[in-house]
Short mmCIF file of C-alpha atoms in Angstrom, two decimals:
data_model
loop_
_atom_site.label_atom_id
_atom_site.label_comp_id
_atom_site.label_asym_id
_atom_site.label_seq_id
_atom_site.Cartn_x
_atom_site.Cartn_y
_atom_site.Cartn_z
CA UNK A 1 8.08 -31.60 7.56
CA UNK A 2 4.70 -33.46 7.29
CA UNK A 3 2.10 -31.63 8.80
CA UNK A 4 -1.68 -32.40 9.84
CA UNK A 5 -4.00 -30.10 10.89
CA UNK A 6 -6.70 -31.28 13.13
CA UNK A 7 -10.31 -30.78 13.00
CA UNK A 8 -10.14 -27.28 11.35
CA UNK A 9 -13.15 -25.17 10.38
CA UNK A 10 -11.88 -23.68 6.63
CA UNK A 11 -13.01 -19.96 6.07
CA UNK A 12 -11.76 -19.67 2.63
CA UNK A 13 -14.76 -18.70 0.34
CA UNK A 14 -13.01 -20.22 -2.82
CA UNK A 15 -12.40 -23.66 -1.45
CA UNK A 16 -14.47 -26.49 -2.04
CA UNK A 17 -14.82 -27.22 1.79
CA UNK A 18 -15.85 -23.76 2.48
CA UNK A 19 -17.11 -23.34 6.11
CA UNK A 20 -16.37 -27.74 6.97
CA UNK A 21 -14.48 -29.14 9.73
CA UNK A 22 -12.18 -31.00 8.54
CA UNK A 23 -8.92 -32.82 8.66
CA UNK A 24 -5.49 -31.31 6.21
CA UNK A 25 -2.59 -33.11 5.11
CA UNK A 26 0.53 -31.28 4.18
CA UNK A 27 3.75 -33.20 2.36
CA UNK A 28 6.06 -31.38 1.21
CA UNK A 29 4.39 -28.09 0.59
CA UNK A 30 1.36 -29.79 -1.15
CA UNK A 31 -2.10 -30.10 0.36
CA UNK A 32 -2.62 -33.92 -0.36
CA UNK A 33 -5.50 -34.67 1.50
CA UNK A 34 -8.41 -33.31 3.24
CA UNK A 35 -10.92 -35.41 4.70
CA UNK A 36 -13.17 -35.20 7.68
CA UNK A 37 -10.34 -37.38 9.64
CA UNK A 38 -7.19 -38.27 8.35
CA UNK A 39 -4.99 -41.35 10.24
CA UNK A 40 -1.49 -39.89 10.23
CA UNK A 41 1.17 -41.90 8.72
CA UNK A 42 4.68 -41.69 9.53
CA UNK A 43 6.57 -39.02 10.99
CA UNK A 44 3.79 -35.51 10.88
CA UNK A 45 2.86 -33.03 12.87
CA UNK A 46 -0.18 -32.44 14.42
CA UNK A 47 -1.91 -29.58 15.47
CA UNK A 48 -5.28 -29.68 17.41
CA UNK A 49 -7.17 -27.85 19.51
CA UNK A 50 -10.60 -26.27 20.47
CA UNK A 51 -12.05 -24.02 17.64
CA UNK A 52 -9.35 -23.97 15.53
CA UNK A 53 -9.88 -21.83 12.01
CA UNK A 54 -7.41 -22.38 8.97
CA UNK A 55 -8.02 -19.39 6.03
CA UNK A 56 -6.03 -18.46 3.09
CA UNK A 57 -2.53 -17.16 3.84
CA UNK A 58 -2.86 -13.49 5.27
CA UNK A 59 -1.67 -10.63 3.41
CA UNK A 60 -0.09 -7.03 5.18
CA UNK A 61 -0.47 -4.66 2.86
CA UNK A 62 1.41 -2.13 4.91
CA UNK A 63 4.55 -2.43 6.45
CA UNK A 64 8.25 -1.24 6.79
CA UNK A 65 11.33 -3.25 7.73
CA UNK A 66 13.66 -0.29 8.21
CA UNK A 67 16.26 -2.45 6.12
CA UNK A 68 18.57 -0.92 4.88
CA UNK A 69 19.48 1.74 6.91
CA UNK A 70 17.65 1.57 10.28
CA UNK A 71 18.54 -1.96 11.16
CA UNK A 72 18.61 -1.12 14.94
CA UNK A 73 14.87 -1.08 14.71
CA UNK A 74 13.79 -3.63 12.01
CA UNK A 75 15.24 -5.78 9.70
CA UNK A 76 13.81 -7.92 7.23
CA UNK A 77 14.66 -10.95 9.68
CA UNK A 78 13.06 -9.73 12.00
CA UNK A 79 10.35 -8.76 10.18
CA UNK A 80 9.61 -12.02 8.38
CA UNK A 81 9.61 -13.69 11.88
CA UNK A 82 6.76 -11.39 13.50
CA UNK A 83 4.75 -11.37 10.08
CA UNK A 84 4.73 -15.18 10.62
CA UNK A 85 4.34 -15.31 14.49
CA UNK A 86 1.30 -12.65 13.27
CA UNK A 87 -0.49 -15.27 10.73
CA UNK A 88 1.12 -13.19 7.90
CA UNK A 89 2.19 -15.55 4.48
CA UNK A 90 2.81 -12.28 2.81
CA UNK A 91 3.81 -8.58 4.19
CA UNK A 92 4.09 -5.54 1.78
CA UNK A 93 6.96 -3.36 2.40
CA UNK A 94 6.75 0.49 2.56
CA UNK A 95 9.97 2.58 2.14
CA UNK A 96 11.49 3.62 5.43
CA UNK A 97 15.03 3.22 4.33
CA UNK A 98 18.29 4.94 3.64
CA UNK A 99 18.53 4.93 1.03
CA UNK A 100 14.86 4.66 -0.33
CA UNK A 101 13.23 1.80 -2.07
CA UNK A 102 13.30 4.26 -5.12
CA UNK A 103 15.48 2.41 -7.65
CA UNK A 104 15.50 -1.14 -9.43
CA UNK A 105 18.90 -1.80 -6.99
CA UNK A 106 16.66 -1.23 -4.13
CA UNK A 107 13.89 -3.45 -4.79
CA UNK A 108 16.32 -5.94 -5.86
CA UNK A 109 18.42 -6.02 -2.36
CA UNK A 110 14.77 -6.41 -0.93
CA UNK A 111 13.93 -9.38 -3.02
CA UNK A 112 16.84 -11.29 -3.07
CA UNK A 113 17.47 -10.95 0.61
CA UNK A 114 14.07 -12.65 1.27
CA UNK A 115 13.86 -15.15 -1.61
CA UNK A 116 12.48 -18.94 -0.46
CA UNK A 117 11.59 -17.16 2.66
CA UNK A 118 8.48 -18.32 4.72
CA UNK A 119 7.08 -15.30 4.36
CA UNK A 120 7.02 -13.23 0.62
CA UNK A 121 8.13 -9.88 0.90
CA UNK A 122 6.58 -7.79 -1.52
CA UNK A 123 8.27 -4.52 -2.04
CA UNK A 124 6.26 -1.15 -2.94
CA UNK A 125 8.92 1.47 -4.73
CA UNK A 126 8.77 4.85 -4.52
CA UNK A 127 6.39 7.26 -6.00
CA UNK A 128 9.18 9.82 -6.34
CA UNK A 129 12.90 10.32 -6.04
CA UNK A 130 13.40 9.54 -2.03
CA UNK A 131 9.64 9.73 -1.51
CA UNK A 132 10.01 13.26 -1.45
CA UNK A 133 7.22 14.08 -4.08
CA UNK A 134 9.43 16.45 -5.75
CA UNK A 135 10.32 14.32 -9.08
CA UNK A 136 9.06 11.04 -9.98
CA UNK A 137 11.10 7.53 -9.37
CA UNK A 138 11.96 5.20 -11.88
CA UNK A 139 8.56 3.16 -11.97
CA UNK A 140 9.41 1.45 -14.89
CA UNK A 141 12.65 0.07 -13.65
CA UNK A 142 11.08 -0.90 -10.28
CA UNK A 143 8.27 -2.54 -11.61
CA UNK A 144 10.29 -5.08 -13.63
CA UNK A 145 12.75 -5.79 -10.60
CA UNK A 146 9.49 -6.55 -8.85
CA UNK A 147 8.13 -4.10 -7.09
CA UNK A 148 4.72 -4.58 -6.34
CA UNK A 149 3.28 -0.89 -6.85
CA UNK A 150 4.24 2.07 -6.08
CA UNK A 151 4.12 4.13 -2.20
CA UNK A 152 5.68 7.12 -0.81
CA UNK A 153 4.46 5.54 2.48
CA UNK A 154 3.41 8.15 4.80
CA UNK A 155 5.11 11.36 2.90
CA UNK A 156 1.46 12.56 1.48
CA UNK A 157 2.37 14.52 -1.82
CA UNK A 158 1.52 18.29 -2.05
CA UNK A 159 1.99 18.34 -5.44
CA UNK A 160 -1.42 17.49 -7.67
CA UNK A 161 0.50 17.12 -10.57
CA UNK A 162 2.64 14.62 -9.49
CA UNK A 163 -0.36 12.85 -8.54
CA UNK A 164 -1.69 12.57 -11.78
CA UNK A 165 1.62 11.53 -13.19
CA UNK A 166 2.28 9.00 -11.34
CA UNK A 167 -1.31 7.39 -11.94
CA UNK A 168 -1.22 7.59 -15.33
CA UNK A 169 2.46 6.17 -15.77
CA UNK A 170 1.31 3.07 -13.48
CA UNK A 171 -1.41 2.48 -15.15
CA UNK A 172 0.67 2.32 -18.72
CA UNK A 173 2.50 -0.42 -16.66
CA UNK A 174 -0.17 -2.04 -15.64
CA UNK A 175 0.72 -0.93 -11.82
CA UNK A 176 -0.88 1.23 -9.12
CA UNK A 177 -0.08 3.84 -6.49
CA UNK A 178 -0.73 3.91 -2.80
CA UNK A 179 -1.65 7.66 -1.34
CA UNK A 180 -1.14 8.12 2.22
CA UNK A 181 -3.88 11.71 2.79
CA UNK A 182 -2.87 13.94 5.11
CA UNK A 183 -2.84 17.56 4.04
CA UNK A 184 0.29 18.68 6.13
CA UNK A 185 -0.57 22.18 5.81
CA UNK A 186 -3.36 21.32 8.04
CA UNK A 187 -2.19 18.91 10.48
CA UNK A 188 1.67 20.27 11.04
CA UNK A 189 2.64 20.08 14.32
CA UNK A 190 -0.54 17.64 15.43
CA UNK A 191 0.05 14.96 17.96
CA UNK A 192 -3.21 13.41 18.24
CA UNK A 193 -7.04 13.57 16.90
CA UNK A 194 -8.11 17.27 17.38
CA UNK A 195 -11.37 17.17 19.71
CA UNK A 196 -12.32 17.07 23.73
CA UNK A 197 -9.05 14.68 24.45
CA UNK A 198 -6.33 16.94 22.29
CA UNK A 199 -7.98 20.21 24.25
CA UNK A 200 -7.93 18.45 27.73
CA UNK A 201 -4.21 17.03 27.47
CA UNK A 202 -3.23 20.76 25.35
CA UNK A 203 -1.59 18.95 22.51
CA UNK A 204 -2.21 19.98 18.91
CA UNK A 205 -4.61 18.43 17.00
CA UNK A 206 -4.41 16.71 13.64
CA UNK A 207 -8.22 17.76 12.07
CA UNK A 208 -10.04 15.35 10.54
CA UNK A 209 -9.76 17.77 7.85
CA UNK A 210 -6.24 17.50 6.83
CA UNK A 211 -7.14 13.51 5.68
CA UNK A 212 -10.69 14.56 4.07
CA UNK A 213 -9.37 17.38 2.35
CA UNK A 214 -6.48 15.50 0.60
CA UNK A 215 -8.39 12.50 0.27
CA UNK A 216 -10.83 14.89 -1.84
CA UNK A 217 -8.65 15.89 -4.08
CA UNK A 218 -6.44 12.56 -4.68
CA UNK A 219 -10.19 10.58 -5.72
CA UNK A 220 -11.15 13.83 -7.88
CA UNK A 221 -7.38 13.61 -9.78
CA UNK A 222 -8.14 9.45 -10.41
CA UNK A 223 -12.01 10.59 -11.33
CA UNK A 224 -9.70 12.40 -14.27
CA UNK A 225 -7.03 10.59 -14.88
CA UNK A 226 -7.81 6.58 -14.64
CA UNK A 227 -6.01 4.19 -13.36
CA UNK A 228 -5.46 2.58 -9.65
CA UNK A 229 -4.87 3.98 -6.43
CA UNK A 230 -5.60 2.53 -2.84
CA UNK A 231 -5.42 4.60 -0.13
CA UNK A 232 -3.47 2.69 2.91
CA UNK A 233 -5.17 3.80 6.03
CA UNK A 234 -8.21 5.78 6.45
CA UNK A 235 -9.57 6.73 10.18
CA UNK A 236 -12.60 9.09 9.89
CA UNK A 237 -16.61 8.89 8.98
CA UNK A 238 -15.90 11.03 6.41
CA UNK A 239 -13.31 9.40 4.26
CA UNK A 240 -15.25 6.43 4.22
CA UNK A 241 -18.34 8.05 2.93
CA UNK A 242 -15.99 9.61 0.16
CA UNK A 243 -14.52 6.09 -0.50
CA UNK A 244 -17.90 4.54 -0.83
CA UNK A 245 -19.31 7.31 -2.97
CA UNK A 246 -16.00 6.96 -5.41
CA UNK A 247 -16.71 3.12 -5.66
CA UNK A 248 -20.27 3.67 -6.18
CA UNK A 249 -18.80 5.93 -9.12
CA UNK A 250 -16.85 3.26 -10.76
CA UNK A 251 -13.60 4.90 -9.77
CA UNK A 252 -10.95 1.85 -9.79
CA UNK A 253 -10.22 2.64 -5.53
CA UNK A 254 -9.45 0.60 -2.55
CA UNK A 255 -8.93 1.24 0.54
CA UNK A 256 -7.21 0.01 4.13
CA UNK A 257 -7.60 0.33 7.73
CA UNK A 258 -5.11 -0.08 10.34
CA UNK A 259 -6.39 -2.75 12.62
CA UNK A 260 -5.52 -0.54 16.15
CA UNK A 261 -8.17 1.98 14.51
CA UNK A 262 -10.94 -0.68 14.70
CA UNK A 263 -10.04 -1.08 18.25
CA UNK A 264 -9.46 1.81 19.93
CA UNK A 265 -10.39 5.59 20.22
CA UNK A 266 -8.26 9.04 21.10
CA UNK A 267 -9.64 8.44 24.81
CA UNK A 268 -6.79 6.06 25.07
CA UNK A 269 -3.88 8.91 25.64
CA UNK A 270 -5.22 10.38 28.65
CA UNK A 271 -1.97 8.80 30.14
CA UNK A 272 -0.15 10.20 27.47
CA UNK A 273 1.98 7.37 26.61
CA UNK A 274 3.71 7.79 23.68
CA UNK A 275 3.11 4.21 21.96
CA UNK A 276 -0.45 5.09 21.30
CA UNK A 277 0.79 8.38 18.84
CA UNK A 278 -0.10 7.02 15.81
CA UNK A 279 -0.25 8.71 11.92
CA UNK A 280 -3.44 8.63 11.41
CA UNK A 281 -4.22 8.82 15.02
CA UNK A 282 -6.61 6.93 17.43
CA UNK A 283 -9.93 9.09 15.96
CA UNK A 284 -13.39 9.42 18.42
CA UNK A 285 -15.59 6.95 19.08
CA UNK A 286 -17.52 7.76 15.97
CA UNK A 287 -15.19 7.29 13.78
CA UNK A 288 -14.41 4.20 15.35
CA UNK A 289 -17.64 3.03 14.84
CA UNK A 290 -17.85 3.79 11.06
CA UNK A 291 -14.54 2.19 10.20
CA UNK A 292 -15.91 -0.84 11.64
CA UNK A 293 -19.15 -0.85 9.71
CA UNK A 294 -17.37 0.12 6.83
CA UNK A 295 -15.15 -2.83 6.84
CA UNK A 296 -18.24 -4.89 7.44
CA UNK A 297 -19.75 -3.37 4.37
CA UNK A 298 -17.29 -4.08 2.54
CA UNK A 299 -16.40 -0.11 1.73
CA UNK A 300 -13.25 -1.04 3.54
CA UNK A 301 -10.79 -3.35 1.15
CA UNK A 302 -8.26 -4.90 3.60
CA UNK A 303 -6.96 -4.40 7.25
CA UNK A 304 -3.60 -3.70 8.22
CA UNK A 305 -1.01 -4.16 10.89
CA UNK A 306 0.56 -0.69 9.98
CA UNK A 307 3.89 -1.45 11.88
CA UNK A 308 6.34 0.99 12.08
CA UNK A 309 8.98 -0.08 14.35
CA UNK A 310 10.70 2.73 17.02
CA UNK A 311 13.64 2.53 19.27
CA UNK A 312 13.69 3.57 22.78
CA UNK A 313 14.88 6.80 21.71
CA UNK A 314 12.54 7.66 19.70
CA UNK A 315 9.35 6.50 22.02
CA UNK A 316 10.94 7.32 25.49
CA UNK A 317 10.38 10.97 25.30
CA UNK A 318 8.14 13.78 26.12
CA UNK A 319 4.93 13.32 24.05
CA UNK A 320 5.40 15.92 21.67
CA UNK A 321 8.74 14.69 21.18
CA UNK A 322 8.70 11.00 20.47
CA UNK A 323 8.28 9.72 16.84
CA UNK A 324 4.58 8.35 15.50
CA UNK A 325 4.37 4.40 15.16
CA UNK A 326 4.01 1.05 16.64
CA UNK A 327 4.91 -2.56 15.91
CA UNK A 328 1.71 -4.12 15.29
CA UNK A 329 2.20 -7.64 12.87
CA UNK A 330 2.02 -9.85 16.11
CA UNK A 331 -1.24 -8.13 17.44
CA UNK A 332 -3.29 -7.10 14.53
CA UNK A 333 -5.16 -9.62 14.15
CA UNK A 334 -6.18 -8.99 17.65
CA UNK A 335 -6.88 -5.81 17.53
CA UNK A 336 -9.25 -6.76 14.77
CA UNK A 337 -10.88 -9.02 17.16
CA UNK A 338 -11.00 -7.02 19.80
CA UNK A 339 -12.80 -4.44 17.59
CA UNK A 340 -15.16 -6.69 15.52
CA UNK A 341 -15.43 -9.53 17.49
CA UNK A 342 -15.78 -13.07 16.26
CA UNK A 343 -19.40 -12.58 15.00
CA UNK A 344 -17.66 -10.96 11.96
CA UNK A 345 -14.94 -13.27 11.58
CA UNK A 346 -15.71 -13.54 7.70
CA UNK A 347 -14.71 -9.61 6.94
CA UNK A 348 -12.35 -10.04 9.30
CA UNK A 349 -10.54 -13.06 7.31
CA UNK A 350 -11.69 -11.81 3.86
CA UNK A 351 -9.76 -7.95 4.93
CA UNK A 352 -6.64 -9.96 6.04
CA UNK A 353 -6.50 -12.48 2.75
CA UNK A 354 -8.16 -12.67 -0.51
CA UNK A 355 -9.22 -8.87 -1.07
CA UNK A 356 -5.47 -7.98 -0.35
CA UNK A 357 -4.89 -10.88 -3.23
CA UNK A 358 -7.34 -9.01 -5.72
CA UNK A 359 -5.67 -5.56 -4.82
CA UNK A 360 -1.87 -6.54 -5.42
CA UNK A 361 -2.84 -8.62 -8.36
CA UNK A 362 -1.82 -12.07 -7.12
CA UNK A 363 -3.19 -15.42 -7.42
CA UNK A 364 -5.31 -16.08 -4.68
CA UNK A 365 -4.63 -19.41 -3.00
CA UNK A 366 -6.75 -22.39 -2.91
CA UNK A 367 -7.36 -24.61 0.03
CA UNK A 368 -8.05 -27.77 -1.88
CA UNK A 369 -6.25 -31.28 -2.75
CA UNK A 370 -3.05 -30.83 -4.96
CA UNK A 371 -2.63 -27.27 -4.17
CA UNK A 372 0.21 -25.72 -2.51
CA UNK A 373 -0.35 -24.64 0.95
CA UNK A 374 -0.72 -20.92 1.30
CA UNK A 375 -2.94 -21.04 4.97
CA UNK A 376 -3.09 -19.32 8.34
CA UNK A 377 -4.37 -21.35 11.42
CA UNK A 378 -6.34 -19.29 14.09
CA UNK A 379 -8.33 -19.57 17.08
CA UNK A 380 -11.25 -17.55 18.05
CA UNK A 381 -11.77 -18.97 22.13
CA UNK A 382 -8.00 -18.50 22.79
CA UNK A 383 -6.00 -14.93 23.72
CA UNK A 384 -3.18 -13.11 22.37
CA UNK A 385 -0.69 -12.08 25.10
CA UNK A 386 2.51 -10.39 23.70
CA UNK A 387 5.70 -10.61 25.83
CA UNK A 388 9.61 -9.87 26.00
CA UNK A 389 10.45 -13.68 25.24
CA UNK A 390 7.28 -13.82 22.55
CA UNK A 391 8.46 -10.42 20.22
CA UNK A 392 10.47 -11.23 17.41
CA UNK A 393 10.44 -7.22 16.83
CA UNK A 394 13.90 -5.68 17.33
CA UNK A 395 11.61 -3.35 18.89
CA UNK A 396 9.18 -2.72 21.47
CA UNK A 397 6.72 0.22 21.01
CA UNK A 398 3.67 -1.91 21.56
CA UNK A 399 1.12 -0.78 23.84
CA UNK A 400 0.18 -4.37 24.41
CA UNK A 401 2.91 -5.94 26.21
CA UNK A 402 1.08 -8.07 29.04
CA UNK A 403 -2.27 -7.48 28.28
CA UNK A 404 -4.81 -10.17 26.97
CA UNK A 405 -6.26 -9.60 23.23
CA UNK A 406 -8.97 -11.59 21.91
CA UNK A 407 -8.33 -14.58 19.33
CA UNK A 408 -4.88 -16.23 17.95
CA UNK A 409 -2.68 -16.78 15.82
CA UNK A 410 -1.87 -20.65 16.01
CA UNK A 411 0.35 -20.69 12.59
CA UNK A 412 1.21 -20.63 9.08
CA UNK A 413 1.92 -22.90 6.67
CA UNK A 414 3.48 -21.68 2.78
CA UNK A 415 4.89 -24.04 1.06
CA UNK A 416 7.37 -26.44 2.75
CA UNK A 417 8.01 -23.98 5.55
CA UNK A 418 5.90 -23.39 8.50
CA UNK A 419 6.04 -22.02 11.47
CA UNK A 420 3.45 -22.70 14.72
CA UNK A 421 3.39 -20.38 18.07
#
């Protein structure tokens, strides 16, 4: 399908019409003309509107499809279709599977079961044997079935040694490891931030300790060892002071933020529902306020949706009860918005595409004549509304169902397959 995009504003630093309105062509996968208004010929379709913005194809750097093994709540299907419906071109997979994305047969079931897929599904293997952090997975293996680097998602691991193992055997294959910190000697048993909302609801808190502490520790093991490491999702003032002080040392460290962290704060559970427990959880307003600056600043590397799909079983419970998560590829982007705002659209593009790119290691795409189309169409005026009939989650632990969020998603295009909302 033929496809011309109207009157677009491009934020893609790297392209030669940087920041123009223009007019895009798309045949057959291939960008073949951009001009300032294009004449469509023959069968093509069009998309217009008011303020429309077309960037480089967004990247999720973390996400789990709960395929193989927890179908009921995700599967890869599924998964690709909300990534898409989200502005996604390309979502990284975490492991939370049975069995675990720890072996080359793993990785391999992932890839081939998404191959020529609209969206690429980029698998991370395991940092150790079932992500346990007891003995270390099979890196080597993984790596060349294409696994993209190396996570044992949100299983932080105790062990310090295994820490520095693991970074110094990706780095000898040119890889990297993602370190969820959360020192669970700390926060066992939390349920939300600890502070004035934890003490007035009486639920545990999880300190803003337990991810300094461990965070601490992982940057002073890659201070020693070399090599890569990104931490997925930090939530408090003090991690990113520690992640800007590490970069300012030349330690090779990036860093993510889920996007519902940007937007909201721990004053949000009052009503105790169970779709706003989160790991890390909804921190105070100042921590808020510092993640946002941070991504401004650049300290922070990427934004993510962070979706984690639950069942009705495992949300529909008493508080302390019901598992940590929420689907989050269709609204991310929103709650970016919502938390930024459109005056800092650029960091909020830049989190969601090419520093992602630079992270994983992959080509960034190129908006620009004779390139293949890698590109997410947005709008800044127009609102976000999720619904039963507009999920393509298997699940529905959203928060947002109903309720208006600033900006969206209009489409993507990758290659010959698109999809438009």
């Amino acid at each position: 399908m033929n496809i011309l995009i109207k009157q677009a504003r491009i934020l893609a630093t790297n392209s030669p019409f940087y920041d123009k309105t223009v007019d895009i062509l798309i045949e057959g996968g291939v960008i073949v003309e951009i001009k300032k208004n294009i004449t469509a010929k023959g069968t093509v379709k069009t998309i217009e509107g008011n303020n429309i913005y077309v960037s480089n194809g967004w990247v999720d750097m973390q996400a789990v499809s709960c395929d193989p093994g927890f179908e009921h709540k995700e599967t890869l299907e599924t998964v690709i279709k909300s990534a898409a419906a989200g502005g996604f071109t390309s979502v990284c997979i975490h492991s939370y599977n049975n069995p675990a994305l720890h072996h080359k047969s793993q990785i391999e079931y992932v890839i081939n079961k998404t191959e020529n897929k609209l969206v690429n599904i980029l698998p991370f293997g395991t940092i150790t044997v079932d992500g346990k952090g007891k003995d270390l997975a099979e890196m080597h293996d993984m790596k060349i079935s294409g696994a993209i680097g190396f996570s044992d998602y949100k299983h932080a691991i105790k062990d310090a040694g295994m820490v520095m193992r693991a970074l110094q055997y990706s780095d000898n294959i040119n890889s990297f490891i993602v370190t969820h910190c959360d020192d669970e000697s700390i926060s066992n048993g939390g349920q939300i931030n600890e502070g004035e909302i934890s003490t007035t609801l009486g639920l545990k808190g999880i300190p803003v300790l337990a991810e300094e502490l461990n965070l601490q520790r992982n940057l002073a093991i890659l201070e020693y060892t070399g090599g890569k490491m990104h931490i997925p999702t930090v939530s408090t003032k003090g991690s990113v002071e520690m992640i800007k002080k590490a970069k300012a040392a030349g330690l090779n460290v990036s860093c993510g933020v889920a996007a519902i962290n940007l937007f909201l704060d721990d004053t949000n559970l009052i009503e105790f529902d169970t779709n706003y427990k989160l790991n890390p959880p909804l921190r105070s307003k100042k921590d808020v306020q510092a993640l946002r600056n941070a991504v401004t600043s650049g300290v922070i590397d990427v934004i993510v949706s962070d979706h984690l799909p639950q069942d009705i079983e495992s949300k529909d419970l008493e508080f302390d009860l019901a598992d940590f998560g929420m689907i989050n590829l269709q609204t991310a982007f929103s709650c970016a918005m919502e938390g930024l705002k459109d005056k800092n659209i650029d960091s909020i593009v830049n989190s969601l595409s090419d520093n992602a790119y630079k992270i994983l290691g992959i080509k960034t795409p190129v908006i620009a004549e004779g390139n293949p189309a890698n590109l997410t169409v947005f709008s800044l005026t127009e609102n976000t509304t999720l619904t039963e009939k507009t999920n393509f989650s298997r699940s529905k632990n959203s928060p947002f169902f109903g309720k208006a969020l600033a900006g969206k998603v209009v489409g993507v295009v990758n290659g010959s397959k698109s999809f438009f909302n």
